């Protein structure tokens, strides 16, 4: 397990560097990815975003404010008199998330090429079995990330 923690730390730090080189961070990628995965029109309520990211409403509010100021998302009311807030991915946000996903997945492919294809397949299967077992034992946090 210690080696898994060490790998996770190294990979997490590398992902942060990759994102920082594009002027983004993991919180931005998480937010934009959730909207992107929702499909056309790339729009969700703030509640749906909170549920899908597993992040508190307060944290989502801060992320949305930063993304809105950067022109990556737009917020609007769901209907007149409604308290529901819709969040829509802008063209700039869609372009950025596509670039970020390409960079992150490209870098992950580069790093996993350390292993042969057979080793990658074996590792993938072993980690799937281990993760399924952990979810059964400890529960599932329900948080998906790029490449998951």
Coordinates of N, CA and C in Angstrom, one line a residue:
X1 N 0.8 -1.2 0.0 CA 0.0 0.0 0.0 C 0.9 1.3 0.0
X2 N 2.0 1.2 0.7 CA 2.9 2.3 0.7 C 3.3 2.7 -0.7
X3 N 3.6 1.7 -1.5 CA 4.0 2.0 -2.9 C 2.9 2.7 -3.7
X4 N 1.6 2.3 -3.4 CA 0.5 2.9 -4.1 C 0.4 4.4 -3.7
X5 N 0.6 4.7 -2.4 CA 0.6 6.1 -1.9 C 1.7 6.9 -2.5
X6 N 2.9 6.3 -2.7 CA 4.0 7.0 -3.3 C 3.7 7.2 -4.8
X7 N 3.2 6.3 -5.5 CA 2.8 6.5 -6.9 C 1.7 7.6 -7.0
X8 N 0.7 7.5 -6.1 CA -0.3 8.5 -6.2 C 0.2 9.9 -5.9
X9 N 1.2 10.0 -5.0 CA 1.8 11.3 -4.7 C 2.6 11.8 -5.9
X10 N 3.4 11.0 -6.5 CA 4.2 11.4 -7.7 C 3.3 11.8 -8.8
X11 N 2.3 10.9 -9.1 CA 1.4 11.2 -10.2 C 0.6 12.5 -10.0
X12 N 0.1 12.7 -8.7 CA -0.6 13.9 -8.4 C 0.2 15.1 -8.6
X13 N 1.4 15.1 -8.1 CA 2.3 16.3 -8.3 C 2.6 16.5 -9.8
X14 N 2.8 15.5 -10.5 CA 3.0 15.6 -12.0 C 1.8 16.2 -12.7
X15 N 0.6 15.7 -12.3 CA -0.6 16.3 -12.9 C -0.8 17.8 -12.6
X16 N -0.5 18.1 -11.3 CA -0.6 19.6 -11.0 C 0.4 20.4 -11.8
X17 N 1.6 19.9 -12.1 CA 2.6 20.6 -12.9 C 2.0 20.7 -14.4
X18 N 1.5 19.7 -14.9 CA 0.9 19.7 -16.2 C -0.2 20.7 -16.4
X19 N -1.1 20.7 -15.4 CA -2.2 21.6 -15.4 C -1.7 23.1 -15.2
X20 N -0.7 23.3 -14.3 CA -0.2 24.6 -14.1 C 0.4 25.2 -15.3
X21 N 1.1 24.3 -16.1 CA 1.7 24.8 -17.3 C 0.7 25.3 -18.3
X22 N -0.6 24.9 -18.2 CA -1.7 25.4 -19.0 C -2.5 26.4 -18.3
X23 N -2.0 26.9 -17.2 CA -2.8 27.9 -16.4 C -4.0 27.4 -15.7
X24 N -4.0 26.2 -15.3 CA -5.2 25.6 -14.7 C -4.7 24.8 -13.4
X25 N -5.7 24.3 -12.7 CA -5.4 23.5 -11.5 C -6.4 22.3 -11.5
X26 N -6.3 21.4 -10.6 CA -7.1 20.2 -10.5 C -8.6 20.6 -10.2
X27 N -8.8 21.6 -9.5 CA -10.2 22.0 -9.2 C -10.9 22.5 -10.5
X28 N -10.2 23.3 -11.3 CA -10.7 23.7 -12.6 C -11.0 22.6 -13.5
X29 N -10.0 21.7 -13.6 CA -10.2 20.5 -14.5 C -11.4 19.7 -14.0
X30 N -11.6 19.5 -12.7 CA -12.7 18.7 -12.2 C -14.0 19.4 -12.5
X31 N -14.1 20.7 -12.3 CA -15.4 21.4 -12.7 C -15.7 21.3 -14.2
X32 N -14.7 21.6 -15.0 CA -14.9 21.7 -16.4 C -15.2 20.3 -17.0
X33 N -14.5 19.3 -16.4 CA -14.7 17.9 -16.8 C -16.2 17.4 -16.5
X34 N -16.7 17.7 -15.4 CA -18.1 17.3 -15.0 C -19.0 17.9 -16.0
X35 N -18.9 19.2 -16.4 CA -19.7 19.8 -17.4 C -19.6 19.2 -18.8
X36 N -18.3 18.9 -19.1 CA -18.1 18.3 -20.4 C -18.7 16.9 -20.5
X37 N -18.6 16.1 -19.5 CA -19.2 14.8 -19.5 C -20.7 14.8 -19.5
X38 N -21.3 15.9 -19.2 CA -22.8 15.9 -19.2 C -23.3 16.0 -20.6
X39 N -22.5 16.2 -21.6 CA -23.0 16.3 -23.0 C -23.7 17.6 -23.3
X40 N -24.0 17.7 -24.6 CA -24.7 18.9 -25.0 C -25.9 19.2 -24.2
X41 N -26.2 20.3 -23.7 CA -25.6 21.6 -24.0 C -24.5 21.9 -22.9
X42 N -23.9 20.9 -22.3 CA -22.8 21.1 -21.3 C -23.3 22.0 -20.2
X43 N -24.4 21.6 -19.6 CA -25.1 22.4 -18.6 C -25.6 21.5 -17.4
X44 N -25.3 22.0 -16.2 CA -25.8 21.3 -15.0 C -26.2 22.3 -14.0
X45 N -27.0 21.8 -13.0 CA -27.3 22.7 -11.9 C -26.1 22.7 -10.9
X46 N -26.1 23.7 -10.0 CA -25.0 23.7 -9.1 C -25.1 22.4 -8.2
X47 N -26.3 22.0 -7.9 CA -26.5 20.8 -7.0 C -25.9 19.6 -7.7
X48 N -26.2 19.4 -9.0 CA -25.7 18.3 -9.8 C -24.1 18.3 -9.8
X49 N -23.6 19.5 -9.9 CA -22.1 19.6 -9.9 C -21.6 19.1 -8.6
X50 N -22.2 19.6 -7.5 CA -21.8 19.2 -6.2 C -21.9 17.7 -6.0
X51 N -23.0 17.1 -6.4 CA -23.1 15.7 -6.2 C -22.1 14.9 -7.1
X52 N -21.8 15.4 -8.3 CA -20.9 14.6 -9.1 C -19.4 14.8 -8.8
X53 N -19.1 15.9 -8.1 CA -17.7 16.1 -7.8 C -17.4 15.6 -6.4
X54 N -18.4 15.5 -5.5 CA -18.2 15.1 -4.1 C -17.6 16.2 -3.3
X55 N -17.7 17.5 -3.8 CA -17.1 18.7 -3.2 C -18.3 19.4 -2.5
X56 N -18.0 20.2 -1.5 CA -19.0 20.9 -0.8 C -19.6 22.0 -1.6
X57 N -20.8 22.5 -1.3 CA -21.4 23.6 -2.1 C -20.6 24.8 -2.0
X58 N -20.0 25.1 -0.8 CA -19.2 26.3 -0.7 C -17.9 26.2 -1.6
X59 N -17.3 25.1 -1.7 CA -16.1 24.9 -2.6 C -16.6 25.1 -4.0
X60 N -17.7 24.5 -4.4 CA -18.2 24.6 -5.8 C -18.5 26.1 -6.1
X61 N -19.1 26.8 -5.2 CA -19.3 28.2 -5.4 C -18.1 29.0 -5.7
X62 N -17.0 28.7 -4.9 CA -15.7 29.4 -5.2 C -15.1 29.0 -6.5
X63 N -15.2 27.7 -6.9 CA -14.7 27.3 -8.2 C -15.5 27.9 -9.3
X64 N -16.8 28.0 -9.1 CA -17.6 28.6 -10.2 C -17.3 30.1 -10.4
X65 N -17.1 30.8 -9.2 CA -16.8 32.2 -9.3 C -15.5 32.4 -10.1
X66 N -14.4 31.6 -9.8 CA -13.2 31.7 -10.5 C -13.3 31.4 -12.0
X67 N -14.1 30.3 -12.3 CA -14.3 29.9 -13.7 C -15.1 30.9 -14.4
X68 N -16.1 31.5 -13.8 CA -16.9 32.5 -14.4 C -16.1 33.7 -14.7
X69 N -15.3 34.2 -13.8 CA -14.4 35.3 -14.0 C -13.5 35.1 -15.1
X70 N -13.1 33.9 -15.3 CA -12.1 33.5 -16.4 C -12.9 33.3 -17.8
X71 N -14.2 33.4 -17.7 CA -15.0 33.2 -19.0 C -15.1 31.7 -19.4
X72 N -15.0 30.8 -18.4 CA -15.0 29.4 -18.7 C -16.4 28.8 -18.6
X73 N -17.2 29.4 -17.7 CA -18.6 29.0 -17.5 C -19.5 30.2 -17.3
X74 N -20.8 30.0 -17.5 CA -21.8 31.1 -17.3 C -22.8 30.5 -16.3
X75 N -23.3 31.3 -15.4 CA -24.4 30.9 -14.5 C -25.6 31.7 -14.9
X76 N -26.8 31.0 -14.8 CA -28.1 31.6 -15.0 C -29.1 30.9 -14.2
X77 N -30.3 31.6 -14.1 CA -31.4 31.0 -13.3 C -32.1 29.9 -14.2
X78 N -32.5 28.9 -13.6 CA -33.2 27.8 -14.3 C -34.5 28.3 -14.9
X79 N -35.2 29.1 -14.2 CA -36.5 29.6 -14.6 C -36.8 30.8 -13.8
X80 N -37.7 31.7 -14.3 CA -38.0 32.9 -13.6 C -38.6 32.5 -12.2
X81 N -38.0 33.1 -11.2 CA -38.5 32.8 -9.8 C -37.9 31.6 -9.2
X82 N -37.1 30.8 -10.0 CA -36.5 29.6 -9.5 C -35.2 29.9 -8.8
X83 N -34.9 29.1 -7.8 CA -33.7 29.3 -7.0 C -32.6 28.4 -7.6
X84 N -33.0 27.5 -8.6 CA -32.0 26.7 -9.2 C -31.1 27.5 -10.1
X85 N -29.8 27.2 -10.0 CA -28.8 27.9 -10.8 C -28.2 26.9 -11.8
X86 N -28.3 27.3 -13.1 CA -27.7 26.5 -14.1 C -26.3 27.0 -14.4
X87 N -25.4 26.0 -14.6 CA -24.0 26.4 -15.0 C -23.8 25.8 -16.4
X88 N -23.3 26.6 -17.3 CA -23.1 26.2 -18.7 C -21.6 26.4 -19.0
X89 N -21.0 25.4 -19.7 CA -19.7 25.5 -20.2 C -19.7 26.4 -21.4
X90 N -18.8 27.4 -21.4 CA -18.7 28.4 -22.5 C -17.8 27.7 -23.6
X91 N -17.7 28.3 -24.7 CA -16.8 27.8 -25.8 C -15.4 27.9 -25.3
X92 N -15.0 28.9 -24.6 CA -13.6 29.0 -24.1 C -13.4 27.9 -23.1
X93 N -14.4 27.6 -22.2 CA -14.3 26.5 -21.2 C -14.2 25.2 -21.9
X94 N -15.0 25.0 -23.0 CA -14.9 23.7 -23.7 C -13.6 23.5 -24.4
X95 N -13.1 24.6 -25.0 CA -11.7 24.5 -25.6 C -10.6 24.2 -24.6
X96 N -10.7 24.8 -23.4 CA -9.7 24.6 -22.4 C -9.8 23.2 -21.8
X97 N -11.0 22.7 -21.5 CA -11.1 21.3 -21.0 C -10.6 20.3 -22.0
X98 N -10.8 20.5 -23.3 CA -10.3 19.6 -24.3 C -8.8 19.6 -24.3
X99 N -8.2 20.8 -24.2 CA -6.7 20.9 -24.1 C -6.2 20.2 -22.9
X100 N -6.8 20.5 -21.7 CA -6.4 19.9 -20.5 C -6.4 18.4 -20.5
X101 N -7.5 17.9 -21.0 CA -7.7 16.4 -21.0 C -6.7 15.8 -21.9
X102 N -6.4 16.4 -23.1 CA -5.4 15.9 -24.0 C -4.0 15.9 -23.3
X103 N -3.7 17.0 -22.6 CA -2.4 17.1 -21.9 C -2.3 16.0 -20.8
X104 N -3.3 15.9 -20.0 CA -3.3 15.0 -18.9 C -3.2 13.6 -19.4
X105 N -4.1 13.2 -20.3 CA -4.0 11.8 -20.8 C -2.8 11.5 -21.6
X106 N -2.3 12.5 -22.3 CA -1.0 12.3 -23.0 C 0.1 12.1 -22.1
X107 N 0.2 12.8 -21.0 CA 1.2 12.7 -20.0 C 1.1 11.3 -19.3
X108 N -0.1 10.9 -19.0 CA -0.3 9.6 -18.3 C 0.1 8.5 -19.2
X109 N -0.1 8.6 -20.5 CA 0.3 7.6 -21.5 C 1.8 7.5 -21.5
X110 N 2.4 8.7 -21.5 CA 3.9 8.8 -21.5 C 4.5 8.1 -20.3
X111 N 3.9 8.4 -19.1 CA 4.4 7.8 -17.9 C 4.1 6.3 -17.8
X112 N 3.0 5.9 -18.3 CA 2.7 4.4 -18.2 C 3.5 3.6 -19.2
X113 N 4.1 4.3 -20.2 CA 4.9 3.6 -21.2 C 6.2 3.0 -20.6
X114 N 6.4 3.4 -19.3 CA 7.5 2.8 -18.6 C 7.3 1.3 -18.5
X115 N 6.0 0.9 -18.5 CA 5.7 -0.6 -18.4 C 5.4 -1.1 -19.9
X116 N 5.6 -2.4 -20.1 CA 5.2 -3.0 -21.3 C 3.7 -3.0 -21.4
X117 N 3.1 -3.3 -22.6 CA 1.7 -3.4 -22.7 C 1.1 -4.5 -21.8
X118 N 1.8 -5.6 -21.8 CA 1.4 -6.7 -20.9 C 1.4 -6.3 -19.4
X119 N 2.4 -5.6 -19.0 CA 2.5 -5.1 -17.6 C 1.4 -4.1 -17.3
X120 N 1.1 -3.2 -18.3 CA 0.0 -2.3 -18.1 C -1.3 -3.0 -18.0
X121 N -1.6 -4.0 -18.8 CA -2.8 -4.8 -18.7 C -2.9 -5.5 -17.4
X122 N -1.8 -6.1 -16.9 CA -1.8 -6.8 -15.6 C -2.1 -5.8 -14.5
X123 N -1.4 -4.7 -14.5 CA -1.5 -3.7 -13.5 C -3.0 -3.1 -13.4
X124 N -3.5 -2.9 -14.6 CA -4.9 -2.4 -14.7 C -5.9 -3.4 -14.1
X125 N -5.7 -4.6 -14.4 CA -6.6 -5.7 -13.8 C -6.4 -5.8 -12.3
X126 N -5.2 -5.8 -11.9 CA -4.9 -6.0 -10.4 C -5.5 -4.8 -9.6
X127 N -5.3 -3.6 -10.2 CA -5.8 -2.4 -9.5 C -7.3 -2.4 -9.5
X128 N -8.0 -2.8 -10.6 CA -9.4 -2.9 -10.7 C -9.9 -3.9 -9.6
X129 N -9.3 -5.0 -9.5 CA -9.7 -6.0 -8.4 C -9.6 -5.4 -7.0
X130 N -8.4 -4.7 -6.8 CA -8.1 -4.1 -5.5 C -9.1 -3.0 -5.2
X131 N -9.4 -2.1 -6.2 CA -10.3 -1.0 -6.0 C -11.7 -1.5 -5.8
X132 N -12.1 -2.5 -6.5 CA -13.5 -3.1 -6.3 C -13.6 -3.6 -4.9
X133 N -12.5 -4.3 -4.4 CA -12.5 -4.9 -3.1 C -12.6 -3.8 -2.0
X134 N -11.8 -2.7 -2.2 CA -11.8 -1.6 -1.3 C -13.2 -0.9 -1.3
X135 N -13.8 -0.7 -2.4 CA -15.1 -0.1 -2.5 C -16.1 -1.0 -1.7
X136 N -16.0 -2.3 -1.8 CA -16.9 -3.2 -1.1 C -16.7 -3.1 0.4
X137 N -15.4 -2.9 0.8 CA -15.1 -2.9 2.2 C -15.3 -1.5 2.8
X138 N -14.9 -0.5 2.1 CA -14.9 0.9 2.6 C -15.9 1.8 2.1
X139 N -16.6 1.4 1.0 CA -17.6 2.3 0.4 C -16.9 3.0 -0.8
X140 N -17.7 3.7 -1.6 CA -17.3 4.4 -2.8 C -17.5 5.8 -2.6
X141 N -16.4 6.6 -2.7 CA -16.6 8.1 -2.5 C -17.3 8.7 -3.7
X142 N -17.4 8.0 -4.8 CA -18.2 8.4 -5.9 C -17.6 9.5 -6.7
X143 N -16.3 9.8 -6.6 CA -15.7 10.9 -7.3 C -14.9 10.3 -8.5
X144 N -15.3 10.8 -9.7 CA -14.6 10.4 -10.9 C -13.6 11.5 -11.4
X145 N -12.5 11.0 -12.0 CA -11.5 12.0 -12.5 C -11.2 11.7 -13.9
X146 N -10.5 12.5 -14.6 CA -10.2 12.4 -15.9 C -9.4 11.0 -16.1
X147 N -9.9 10.3 -17.1 CA -9.3 9.0 -17.3 C -9.8 7.9 -16.5
X148 N -10.7 8.2 -15.6 CA -11.2 7.1 -14.7 C -12.2 6.2 -15.4

